[in-house]
Amino acid sequence: MKASELLTFIPNIETYKRFGKVNRVVGLMIESIGPESSIGEVCFIHVGGKKKGRKIMAEVVGFKEENVILMPYTEIQDISPGSLVEATGRSLEVKVGNSLIGKIIDSLGNPLDDSPLPKGLMAIQTEQAPPNPLTRPPISEEMELGVRAIDSLLTVGKGQRVGIFAGSGVGKSTLLGMIARNTNADLNVIALIGERGREVREFIERDLGPEGLARSIVVCATSDQPALMRIKGAFTATAIAEYFRDKGLNVMFMMDSVTRVAMAQREVGLAVGEPPATKGYTPSVFAILPKLLERTGTNQNGTITGIYTVLVDGDDMNEPIADTVRGILDGHFVLDRALANKGQYPAINILKSVSRLMNHLVSDMHKQAAEKIRDLLSTYLNAEDLINIGAYKRGSSKEIDLAIQMYPKIISFLKQRTDEKITMNESIASIINLAENGE
């Protein structure tokens, strides 16, 4: 280190450490007398017992009178009354760099396969402010996702944020894997939050595959981990995507799922003493969602295209988290269980889905073709009951006759095998041909 660097480094060195001691533990909450600290600061709790010398990472999440309330990043075994709590004076940081690509890490940035972190990484803070609205360039360029139904009828732009809304088992993870493999983005950053432990490896090996993993960074926080780890997994993944955006890359960011981040924040809020508000969700849940979702998008250097999955309870699209997220994002794709039961994959309900930026991104010919296909699909579905019971007589309506003729071709167009890669140009050419020539 050079002398000039030392002169700027020395004044920032802490010459003393601040300690407190554990007073009590209630559920997820650790209450300590001291140390002097602030919200979001990382502390170490020194535990004794058989694992003497071990430190448990925790974060300051609130205060109660003169006491500090902490939440652990890991399990809290071996904490006892009087355990020392050491303040670090820093918020959570993770290390990131090009050599992290292809790795699977936890919420703290540690590789899940226990291998050492690559060298040459840079430490960044996980919690950062969203870009200034006036510094965000408008979204003007299409992003190829490699899924025909999306690229043709729900076109997404570079820097757009969309939600995939679905109940359990309708194909969210499979669709994310298709996008990760087929997109023309420079890099994928994938956050698996609150997933079952079994699903993580299945997603990486089956849905993502070696081809997808080679250009991805996966951040994983499974459902068995403490609530704070699940929340930090979302913030860590977002911070990694921001790092590469600032390097000038077009990043594809995927989070599965926002709902489980909200559930984890509810656990923290209730433990701290927040009142349960809408359907048991605490006010902090609705404060954290825009802070998290607004961080993606465009800035002066690059873009982050965000794909967020939302797990809707009982396929209720109007439950509080789904409604809040839909209001923040720039579009939503609804996966329909009825379509999945018919064997239509991906099971995207085109008529219930929307990309708010599509009309600003595509050519007039593409827009007219997409509108015609939507109109034909809507016409058929409105008359479907009459058609199925034989109450509709052919020739009564030209529109319905055309819709009946085109419906099988439209459904065939919307279907796509998981291993089938289709470029955006092919998708656009196909939908224009379908709309104009019925082929």
XYZ file of N, CA and C in Angstrom, residues 51-296:
738
model
N -18.653 -25.196 21.141
C -18.064 -24.499 19.991
C -17.526 -23.138 20.425
N -16.740 -23.152 21.451
C -16.204 -21.909 21.991
C -15.338 -21.216 20.939
N -15.509 -19.927 20.848
C -14.761 -19.161 19.860
C -15.550 -18.925 18.587
N -16.717 -19.573 18.443
C -17.540 -19.367 17.248
C -18.294 -18.046 17.353
N -18.491 -17.402 16.200
C -19.245 -16.154 16.162
C -20.490 -16.344 15.315
N -21.601 -15.813 15.801
C -22.849 -15.838 15.049
C -23.105 -14.435 14.505
N -23.288 -14.339 13.195
C -23.587 -13.031 12.593
C -25.043 -12.682 12.833
N -25.264 -11.429 13.190
C -26.626 -10.940 13.403
C -26.700 -9.497 12.927
N -27.905 -9.018 12.757
C -28.098 -7.648 12.272
C -29.025 -6.891 13.222
N -28.715 -5.634 13.429
C -29.565 -4.780 14.272
C -30.823 -4.430 13.481
N -31.991 -4.829 14.013
C -33.246 -4.572 13.302
C -34.167 -3.618 14.066
N -33.791 -3.262 15.300
C -34.635 -2.336 16.051
C -34.087 -2.109 17.448
N -34.823 -1.301 18.198
C -34.431 -0.984 19.581
C -35.679 -1.043 20.453
N -35.476 -1.469 21.686
C -36.574 -1.503 22.658
C -36.074 -0.844 23.928
N -36.574 0.373 24.150
C -36.073 1.201 25.247
C -34.569 1.376 25.074
N -33.762 0.891 26.000
C -32.306 1.054 25.887
C -31.632 -0.164 25.256
N -32.397 -1.189 24.961
C -31.812 -2.439 24.474
C -31.801 -2.504 22.948
N -30.874 -3.309 22.424
C -30.727 -3.502 20.977
C -31.396 -4.822 20.589
N -32.196 -4.788 19.511
C -32.855 -6.005 19.019
C -32.104 -6.484 17.775
N -31.653 -7.745 17.828
C -30.881 -8.328 16.726
C -31.622 -9.529 16.153
N -31.378 -9.788 14.866
C -31.884 -11.000 14.214
C -30.675 -11.736 13.651
N -30.613 -13.063 13.831
C -29.429 -13.821 13.387
C -29.479 -14.164 11.906
N -28.309 -14.280 11.287
C -28.211 -14.778 9.917
C -28.200 -16.296 9.887
N -27.819 -16.912 11.008
C -27.739 -18.376 11.066
C -28.528 -18.855 12.279
N -28.423 -20.146 12.581
C -29.113 -20.693 13.749
C -28.512 -20.125 15.037
N -29.319 -20.143 16.112
C -28.897 -19.439 17.330
C -28.514 -20.393 18.474
N -28.208 -21.658 18.133
C -27.763 -22.573 19.186
C -26.511 -22.033 19.874
N -26.376 -22.351 21.156
C -25.215 -22.021 21.989
C -25.210 -20.583 22.484
N -26.190 -19.759 22.070
C -26.265 -18.413 22.660
C -26.801 -18.553 24.082
N -26.169 -17.866 25.006
C -26.566 -17.956 26.410
C -26.652 -16.546 26.995
N -27.324 -16.372 28.137
C -27.380 -15.046 28.768
C -25.970 -14.527 29.048
N -25.693 -13.319 28.670
C -24.377 -12.736 28.894
C -23.398 -12.926 27.758
N -23.796 -13.644 26.683
C -22.900 -13.796 25.523
C -22.526 -12.418 24.989
N -21.248 -12.259 24.648
C -20.771 -10.961 24.168
C -21.312 -10.658 22.780
N -21.735 -9.396 22.569
C -22.196 -8.922 21.261
C -21.221 -7.848 20.807
N -20.548 -8.101 19.687
C -19.527 -7.187 19.175
C -20.073 -6.419 17.977
N -20.047 -5.092 18.052
C -20.476 -4.256 16.924
C -19.344 -4.124 15.918
N -19.687 -4.125 14.630
C -18.667 -4.004 13.585
C -18.614 -2.605 12.985
N -19.701 -1.847 13.139
C -19.738 -0.509 12.539
C -20.008 -0.523 11.046
N -20.350 -1.703 10.488
C -20.584 -1.809 9.040
C -21.884 -2.546 8.779
N -22.495 -2.270 7.639
C -23.632 -3.068 7.187
C -23.098 -4.247 6.381
N -23.985 -5.130 5.956
C -23.569 -6.356 5.266
C -22.932 -6.039 3.916
N -21.795 -6.677 3.647
C -21.108 -6.545 2.357
C -20.883 -7.940 1.773
N -20.887 -8.029 0.440
C -20.531 -9.280 -0.239
C -19.465 -8.981 -1.282
N -18.717 -10.004 -1.646
C -17.656 -9.824 -2.642
C -18.154 -10.276 -4.005
N -17.829 -9.485 -5.025
C -18.347 -9.751 -6.363
C -17.297 -9.396 -7.412
N -17.363 -10.091 -8.540
C -16.437 -9.839 -9.648
C -16.714 -10.835 -10.765
N -16.003 -10.709 -11.863
C -16.229 -11.580 -13.025
C -15.999 -13.050 -12.712
N -15.071 -13.326 -11.788
C -14.760 -14.732 -11.481
C -15.870 -15.406 -10.670
N -16.900 -14.649 -10.290
C -18.036 -15.231 -9.563
C -19.041 -15.871 -10.527
N -18.934 -15.562 -11.822
C -19.882 -16.097 -12.811
C -19.747 -17.622 -12.883
N -20.875 -18.305 -12.831
C -20.894 -19.764 -12.809
C -20.954 -20.344 -11.415
N -20.923 -19.464 -10.388
C -20.924 -19.920 -8.993
C -22.337 -19.896 -8.412
N -22.549 -20.722 -7.385
C -23.789 -20.739 -6.609
C -23.415 -20.345 -5.192
N -23.973 -19.229 -4.709
C -23.564 -18.684 -3.415
C -24.783 -18.519 -2.500
N -24.496 -18.328 -1.199
C -25.579 -18.062 -0.253
C -25.775 -16.550 -0.102
N -26.628 -16.164 0.823
C -26.981 -14.752 0.980
C -25.812 -13.893 1.436
N -24.790 -14.515 2.043
C -23.627 -13.777 2.531
C -22.488 -13.788 1.514
N -22.736 -14.397 0.343
C -21.729 -14.411 -0.716
C -20.761 -15.571 -0.645
N -21.046 -16.578 0.206
C -20.154 -17.738 0.333
C -20.594 -18.852 -0.610
N -19.655 -19.483 -1.346
C -20.032 -20.576 -2.259
C -20.698 -21.724 -1.504
N -21.785 -22.253 -2.068
C -22.525 -23.326 -1.404
C -21.788 -24.660 -1.457
N -20.820 -24.797 -2.392
C -20.074 -26.057 -2.466
C -18.840 -26.055 -1.569
N -18.766 -25.049 -0.661
C -17.664 -24.931 0.308
C -16.307 -24.675 -0.331
N -16.270 -24.348 -1.615
C -14.999 -24.006 -2.252
C -14.614 -22.584 -1.846
N -13.324 -22.234 -1.904
C -12.922 -20.872 -1.544
C -13.416 -19.867 -2.579
N -13.642 -18.645 -2.131
C -14.032 -17.587 -3.059
C -12.887 -17.293 -4.023
N -13.192 -17.049 -5.295
C -12.118 -16.693 -6.238
C -11.432 -15.395 -5.808
N -10.214 -15.198 -6.270
C -9.480 -13.975 -5.933
C -9.886 -12.843 -6.875
N -9.563 -11.639 -6.460
C -9.813 -10.479 -7.301
C -11.223 -9.944 -7.217
N -11.962 -10.301 -6.144
C -13.330 -9.808 -5.991
C -13.346 -8.488 -5.228
N -14.412 -7.729 -5.415
C -14.549 -6.424 -4.770
C -15.732 -6.453 -3.812
N -15.570 -5.871 -2.631
C -16.649 -5.843 -1.638
C -17.629 -4.728 -1.960
N -18.925 -5.067 -1.952
C -19.975 -4.057 -2.172
C -21.042 -4.212 -1.101
N -21.734 -3.136 -0.804
C -22.828 -3.182 0.164
C -24.071 -3.769 -0.493
N -24.817 -4.574 0.281
C -26.004 -5.228 -0.285
C -27.186 -4.264 -0.376
N -27.252 -3.297 0.517
C -28.386 -2.356 0.492
C -27.921 -1.036 -0.096
N -28.511 -0.671 -1.229
C -28.181 0.575 -1.900
C -29.467 1.258 -2.334
N -29.364 2.558 -2.584
C -30.539 3.324 -3.000
C -30.815 3.064 -4.480
N -32.089 3.065 -4.896
C -32.404 2.953 -6.329
C -31.840 4.141 -7.093
N -31.608 4.003 -8.397
C -31.091 5.135 -9.184
C -32.047 6.323 -9.157
N -31.487 7.514 -9.265
C -32.308 8.724 -9.365
C -33.213 8.609 -10.592
N -34.517 8.888 -10.463
C -35.426 8.751 -11.619
C -34.978 9.558 -12.837
N -34.351 10.709 -12.614
C -33.956 11.554 -13.737
C -32.688 11.070 -14.431
N -31.986 10.111 -13.817
C -30.786 9.566 -14.460
C -31.080 8.253 -15.186
N -32.332 7.802 -15.151
C -32.696 6.543 -15.816
C -33.008 6.812 -17.289
N -32.220 6.301 -18.224
C -32.566 6.464 -19.640
C -33.874 5.732 -19.950
N -34.712 6.269 -20.839
C -35.947 5.563 -21.213
C -35.627 4.220 -21.867
N -36.527 3.259 -21.690
C -36.350 1.931 -22.277
C -36.773 1.995 -23.745
N -35.854 1.679 -24.640
C -36.140 1.860 -26.065
C -35.728 0.663 -26.916
N -35.169 -0.377 -26.284
C -34.648 -1.508 -27.036
C -35.268 -2.803 -26.542
N -35.616 -3.698 -27.463
C -36.234 -4.968 -27.098
C -35.210 -5.910 -26.462
N -35.693 -6.732 -25.537
C -34.861 -7.774 -24.927
C -35.383 -9.136 -25.368
N -34.530 -9.916 -25.976
C -34.924 -11.259 -26.425
C -34.911 -12.225 -25.253
N -36.065 -12.855 -24.974
C -36.143 -13.832 -23.890
C -36.106 -15.262 -24.407
N -36.330 -15.450 -25.712
C -36.266 -16.789 -26.287
C -37.507 -17.621 -26.041
N -38.592 -16.982 -25.549
C -39.884 -17.658 -25.373
C -40.850 -17.009 -26.363
N -41.364 -17.787 -27.320
C -42.123 -17.232 -28.439
C -43.354 -16.453 -27.993
N -44.088 -16.981 -27.022
C -45.306 -16.307 -26.572
C -44.999 -14.925 -25.995
N -43.853 -14.798 -25.324
C -43.481 -13.517 -24.711
C -42.910 -12.568 -25.759
N -41.945 -13.039 -26.541
C -41.279 -12.158 -27.517
C -42.251 -11.613 -28.560
N -43.308 -12.363 -28.872
C -44.227 -11.929 -29.921
C -45.416 -11.142 -29.389
N -45.997 -11.573 -28.261
C -47.240 -10.970 -27.767
C -47.063 -10.143 -26.500
N -45.922 -10.305 -25.819
C -45.688 -9.594 -24.552
C -44.251 -9.079 -24.534
N -43.849 -8.415 -25.603
C -42.449 -8.024 -25.787
C -41.929 -7.211 -24.603
N -40.723 -7.583 -24.149
C -40.078 -6.951 -22.995
C -38.898 -6.117 -23.478
N -38.655 -4.967 -22.841
C -37.530 -4.110 -23.187
C -36.364 -4.297 -22.240
N -35.180 -3.884 -22.672
C -33.994 -3.952 -21.815
C -34.149 -2.952 -20.674
N -34.197 -3.463 -19.458
C -34.392 -2.614 -18.291
C -35.816 -2.637 -17.765
N -36.709 -3.384 -18.424
C -38.092 -3.499 -17.948
C -38.164 -4.489 -16.795
N -39.147 -4.309 -15.916
C -39.344 -5.226 -14.790
C -40.748 -5.821 -14.898
N -40.830 -7.141 -14.941
C -42.125 -7.810 -15.073
C -42.258 -8.889 -14.009
N -43.498 -9.233 -13.716
C -43.773 -10.281 -12.741
C -44.389 -11.492 -13.409
N -44.036 -12.681 -12.930
C -44.697 -13.918 -13.352
C -45.587 -14.350 -12.190
N -46.899 -14.275 -12.374
C -47.864 -14.537 -11.312
C -48.460 -15.931 -11.520
N -48.365 -16.771 -10.504
C -48.881 -18.138 -10.650
C -49.032 -18.799 -9.295
N -49.893 -19.800 -9.243
C -49.972 -20.658 -8.077
C -48.827 -21.652 -8.097
N -48.820 -22.544 -7.133
C -47.727 -23.519 -7.054
C -47.905 -24.600 -8.113
N -46.777 -25.023 -8.692
C -46.796 -26.144 -9.627
C -47.355 -25.850 -11.001
N -47.316 -24.587 -11.448
C -47.853 -24.243 -12.768
C -46.732 -23.995 -13.777
N -45.472 -24.001 -13.337
C -44.363 -23.926 -14.286
C -43.536 -22.660 -14.224
N -43.502 -22.002 -13.058
C -42.706 -20.767 -12.929
C -41.216 -21.064 -13.101
N -40.720 -22.050 -12.369
C -39.282 -22.349 -12.405
C -38.856 -22.823 -13.784
N -39.705 -23.614 -14.444
C -39.385 -24.100 -15.794
C -39.283 -22.934 -16.763
N -40.210 -21.966 -16.648
C -40.182 -20.796 -17.522
C -38.932 -19.956 -17.260
N -38.553 -19.797 -15.983
C -37.328 -19.053 -15.661
C -36.101 -19.734 -16.267
N -36.065 -21.069 -16.189
C -34.948 -21.805 -16.772
C -34.867 -21.616 -18.278
N -36.023 -21.622 -18.954
C -36.042 -21.375 -20.401
C -35.486 -20.000 -20.732
N -35.923 -18.986 -19.975
C -35.457 -17.614 -20.225
C -33.955 -17.510 -19.984
N -33.470 -18.133 -18.892
C -32.035 -18.061 -18.567
C -31.181 -18.678 -19.667
N -31.662 -19.766 -20.260
C -30.883 -20.438 -21.319
C -30.974 -19.697 -22.653
N -32.137 -19.103 -22.945
C -32.399 -18.586 -24.293
C -32.170 -17.094 -24.468
N -32.140 -16.328 -23.394
C -32.043 -14.874 -23.520
C -30.701 -14.439 -24.120
N -30.732 -13.259 -24.742
C -29.483 -12.718 -25.297
C -28.833 -11.708 -24.347
N -29.227 -11.734 -23.066
C -28.587 -10.872 -22.068
C -27.130 -11.280 -21.876
N -26.306 -10.338 -21.397
C -24.885 -10.633 -21.183
C -24.664 -11.584 -20.009
N -25.557 -11.530 -19.016
C -25.353 -12.277 -17.772
C -26.697 -12.484 -17.084
N -26.867 -13.646 -16.443
C -28.043 -13.901 -15.601
C -27.635 -13.822 -14.127
N -28.436 -13.147 -13.319
C -28.298 -13.225 -11.862
C -29.624 -13.772 -11.349
N -29.569 -14.931 -10.695
C -30.791 -15.641 -10.298
C -30.827 -15.760 -8.781
N -31.918 -15.302 -8.178
C -32.104 -15.389 -6.725
C -33.181 -16.425 -6.434
N -32.817 -17.502 -5.749
C -33.770 -18.535 -5.334
C -34.042 -18.334 -3.848
N -35.177 -17.729 -3.541
C -35.484 -17.325 -2.164
C -36.612 -18.173 -1.610
N -36.348 -18.835 -0.487
C -37.383 -19.620 0.179
C -37.742 -20.907 -0.538
N -36.869 -21.373 -1.434
C -37.143 -22.613 -2.166
C -36.925 -23.831 -1.258
N -37.592 -24.931 -1.599
C -37.288 -26.198 -0.921
C -35.864 -26.615 -1.288
N -35.158 -27.220 -0.338
C -33.785 -27.633 -0.595
C -33.682 -28.575 -1.784
N -34.691 -29.441 -1.939
C -34.686 -30.388 -3.061
C -34.744 -29.661 -4.397
N -35.484 -28.545 -4.450
C -35.723 -27.860 -5.725
C -34.502 -27.114 -6.244
N -33.595 -26.743 -5.346
C -32.452 -25.922 -5.763
C -31.597 -26.664 -6.780
N -31.176 -27.871 -6.422
C -30.316 -28.630 -7.339
C -31.080 -29.022 -8.600
N -32.370 -29.334 -8.440
C -33.183 -29.689 -9.608
C -33.263 -28.518 -10.580
N -33.456 -27.306 -10.042
C -33.535 -26.134 -10.915
C -32.209 -25.914 -11.638
N -31.101 -26.034 -10.895
C -29.784 -25.757 -11.477
C -29.423 -26.796 -12.545
N -29.697 -28.068 -12.272
C -29.280 -29.124 -13.198
C -30.280 -29.363 -14.317
N -31.595 -29.272 -14.003
C -32.604 -29.626 -14.991
C -33.125 -28.407 -15.759
N -33.524 -27.357 -15.016
C -34.124 -26.186 -15.669
C -33.063 -25.243 -16.229
N -32.024 -24.969 -15.437
C -30.981 -24.035 -15.883
C -29.989 -24.732 -16.803
N -29.506 -25.885 -16.376
C -28.572 -26.661 -17.202
C -27.172 -26.075 -17.221
N -26.189 -26.841 -17.676
C -24.800 -26.356 -17.717
C -24.647 -25.110 -18.578
N -25.402 -25.050 -19.693
C -25.317 -23.902 -20.603
C -25.768 -22.619 -19.913
N -26.865 -22.723 -19.150
C -27.374 -21.542 -18.441
C -26.493 -21.151 -17.269
N -25.991 -22.161 -16.521
C -25.167 -21.871 -15.342
C -23.857 -21.196 -15.725
N -23.319 -21.522 -16.887
C -22.028 -20.968 -17.316
C -22.084 -19.451 -17.495
N -23.285 -18.890 -17.660
C -23.414 -17.437 -17.794
C -24.316 -16.856 -16.713
N -24.319 -17.506 -15.541
C -25.205 -17.083 -14.454
C -24.465 -17.038 -13.123
N -25.007 -16.233 -12.212
C -24.645 -16.275 -10.798
C -25.932 -16.581 -10.044
N -25.923 -17.637 -9.244
C -27.129 -18.053 -8.521
C -26.940 -17.760 -7.039
N -27.894 -17.036 -6.458
C -27.896 -16.748 -5.019
C -29.044 -17.540 -4.409
N -28.733 -18.348 -3.410
C -29.716 -19.290 -2.886
C -29.913 -19.110 -1.382
N -31.173 -18.990 -0.959
C -31.519 -18.975 0.470
C -32.745 -19.864 0.638
N -32.556 -21.081 1.132
C -33.643 -22.057 1.197
C -34.613 -21.748 2.335
N -35.761 -22.429 2.314
C -36.848 -22.120 3.244
C -36.496 -22.423 4.695
N -35.504 -23.299 4.933
C -35.151 -23.661 6.304
C -34.249 -22.617 6.977
N -33.731 -21.675 6.200
C -32.821 -20.685 6.765
C -33.593 -19.579 7.485
N -32.931 -18.867 8.427
C -33.621 -17.798 9.152
C -34.177 -16.730 8.222
N -35.203 -16.035 8.690
C -35.901 -15.046 7.869
C -34.945 -13.998 7.313
N -33.972 -13.573 8.123
C -33.056 -12.515 7.687
C -32.190 -12.977 6.511
N -31.821 -14.254 6.494
C -31.026 -14.788 5.378
C -31.839 -14.763 4.089
N -33.142 -15.041 4.190
C -33.991 -15.035 2.995
C -34.149 -13.610 2.456
N -34.292 -12.652 3.362
C -34.396 -11.252 2.928
C -33.080 -10.805 2.304
N -31.977 -11.119 2.968
C -30.668 -10.676 2.471
C -30.310 -11.343 1.145
N -30.848 -12.555 0.899
C -30.610 -13.206 -0.386
C -31.114 -12.351 -1.531
N -32.280 -11.746 -1.349
C -32.849 -10.879 -2.386
C -32.000 -9.630 -2.573
N -31.550 -9.034 -1.479
C -30.749 -7.807 -1.564
C -29.342 -8.091 -2.105
N -28.768 -9.235 -1.713
C -27.442 -9.605 -2.221
C -27.480 -9.808 -3.730
N -28.472 -10.548 -4.218
C -28.586 -10.801 -5.662
C -28.783 -9.491 -6.421
N -29.599 -8.606 -5.869
C -29.840 -7.315 -6.527
C -28.556 -6.496 -6.580
N -27.778 -6.511 -5.497
C -26.519 -5.762 -5.459
C -25.523 -6.313 -6.487
N -25.495 -7.639 -6.657
C -24.605 -8.249 -7.651
C -25.017 -7.805 -9.054
N -26.325 -7.805 -9.326
C -26.811 -7.359 -10.635
C -26.459 -5.885 -10.869
N -26.550 -5.064 -9.821
C -26.206 -3.643 -9.947
C -24.724 -3.461 -10.270
N -23.877 -4.288 -9.672
C -22.432 -4.200 -9.929
C -22.145 -4.403 -11.413
N -22.770 -5.424 -12.004
C -22.514 -5.712 -13.423
C -23.205 -4.694 -14.334
N -24.339 -4.157 -13.887
C -24.977 -3.076 -14.660
C -24.053 -1.873 -14.725
N -23.417 -1.542 -13.603
C -22.508 -0.394 -13.571
C -21.266 -0.615 -14.443
N -20.990 -1.889 -14.762
C -19.887 -2.206 -15.673
C -20.297 -2.074 -17.145
N -21.583 -1.753 -17.380
C -22.061 -1.549 -18.743
C -22.745 -2.755 -19.362
N -23.062 -3.795 -18.559
C -23.675 -5.003 -19.112
C -25.202 -4.892 -19.105
N -25.820 -5.695 -19.965
C -27.273 -5.898 -19.936
C -27.532 -7.166 -19.129
N -28.023 -7.009 -17.915
C -28.170 -8.122 -16.975
C -29.615 -8.610 -16.975
N -29.805 -9.931 -16.995
C -31.118 -10.533 -16.785
C -31.192 -10.972 -15.324
N -32.077 -10.330 -14.557
C -32.194 -10.620 -13.132
C -33.494 -11.375 -12.887
N -33.410 -12.518 -12.208
C -34.596 -13.330 -11.935
C -34.671 -13.648 -10.447
N -35.860 -13.460 -9.886
C -36.056 -13.763 -8.466
C -37.264 -14.677 -8.293
N -37.062 -15.780 -7.618
C -38.121 -16.747 -7.350
C -38.102 -17.055 -5.845
N -38.933 -16.420 -5.045
C -40.027 -15.560 -5.443
C -40.098 -14.364 -4.493
N -40.723 -13.294 -4.974
C -40.916 -12.085 -4.168
C -41.821 -12.370 -2.968
N -42.773 -13.262 -3.165
C -43.719 -13.585 -2.080
C -42.992 -14.094 -0.849
N -41.963 -14.913 -1.068
C -41.256 -15.488 0.092
C -40.354 -14.455 0.763
N -39.903 -13.463 -0.001
C -39.191 -12.337 0.624
C -40.151 -11.583 1.532
N -41.376 -11.351 1.046
C -42.386 -10.651 1.843
C -42.740 -11.439 3.106
N -42.836 -12.759 2.975
C -43.140 -13.593 4.148
C -42.012 -13.522 5.175
N -40.774 -13.502 4.697
C -39.629 -13.401 5.614
C -39.638 -12.056 6.330
N -39.952 -10.980 5.599
C -40.024 -9.659 6.224
C -41.160 -9.595 7.239
N -42.244 -10.309 6.951
C -43.346 -10.364 7.923
C -42.885 -11.026 9.219
N -42.101 -12.110 9.105
C -41.564 -12.768 10.305
C -40.730 -11.800 11.129
N -39.863 -11.041 10.445
C -39.002 -10.087 11.149
C -39.858 -8.997 11.792
N -40.816 -8.462 11.035
C -41.668 -7.382 11.546
C -42.454 -7.806 12.770
N -43.029 -8.997 12.735
C -43.810 -9.479 13.879
C -42.920 -9.721 15.093
N -41.703 -10.220 14.863
C -40.775 -10.467 15.975
C -40.355 -9.166 16.639
N -40.218 -8.111 15.846
C -39.799 -6.821 16.394
C -40.953 -6.117 17.117
N -42.186 -6.506 16.791
C -43.337 -5.904 17.467
C -44.229 -5.068 16.579
N -44.064 -5.175 15.246
C -44.952 -4.435 14.347
C -46.354 -5.033 14.387
N -47.378 -4.215 14.199
C -48.742 -4.763 14.165
C -49.014 -5.456 12.837
N -49.707 -6.606 12.849
C -50.095 -7.233 11.577
C -51.189 -6.396 10.927
N -50.984 -6.000 9.681
C -51.942 -5.106 9.014
C -52.773 -5.898 8.010
N -52.445 -5.821 6.720
C -53.244 -6.458 5.675
C -52.968 -7.949 5.616
N -53.969 -8.759 5.969
C -53.866 -10.224 5.961
C -52.618 -10.712 6.685
N -52.284 -10.082 7.796
C -51.146 -10.511 8.603
C -49.816 -9.927 8.197
N -49.736 -9.257 7.041
C -48.475 -8.636 6.623
C -48.282 -7.312 7.367
N -47.066 -7.095 7.833
C -46.756 -5.887 8.599
C -46.477 -4.711 7.657
N -46.573 -3.471 8.154
C -46.322 -2.304 7.292
C -44.952 -2.309 6.630
N -43.939 -2.879 7.303
C -42.587 -2.874 6.721
C -42.513 -3.700 5.443
N -43.405 -4.685 5.277
C -43.415 -5.497 4.054
C -43.704 -4.601 2.848
N -44.693 -3.717 3.002
C -45.098 -2.864 1.882
C -44.122 -1.702 1.691
N -43.252 -1.480 2.675
C -42.199 -0.475 2.521
C -40.969 -1.068 1.843
N -40.687 -2.357 2.095
C -39.470 -2.970 1.564
C -39.614 -3.338 0.085
N -40.837 -3.653 -0.364
C -41.019 -4.116 -1.744
C -40.612 -3.070 -2.780
N -41.097 -1.831 -2.715
C -40.636 -0.852 -3.716
C -39.147 -0.552 -3.612
N -38.579 -0.569 -2.388
C -37.137 -0.330 -2.224
C -36.328 -1.404 -2.934
N -36.839 -2.639 -2.926
C -36.147 -3.753 -3.564
C -36.374 -3.746 -5.082
N -37.625 -3.603 -5.500
C -37.960 -3.740 -6.921
C -37.511 -2.552 -7.753
N -37.436 -1.359 -7.148
C -37.037 -0.172 -7.910
C -35.538 -0.113 -8.178
N -34.764 -0.986 -7.548
C -33.309 -0.959 -7.760
C -32.914 -1.492 -9.130
N -33.732 -2.355 -9.709
C -33.430 -2.844 -11.049
C -33.930 -1.837 -12.084
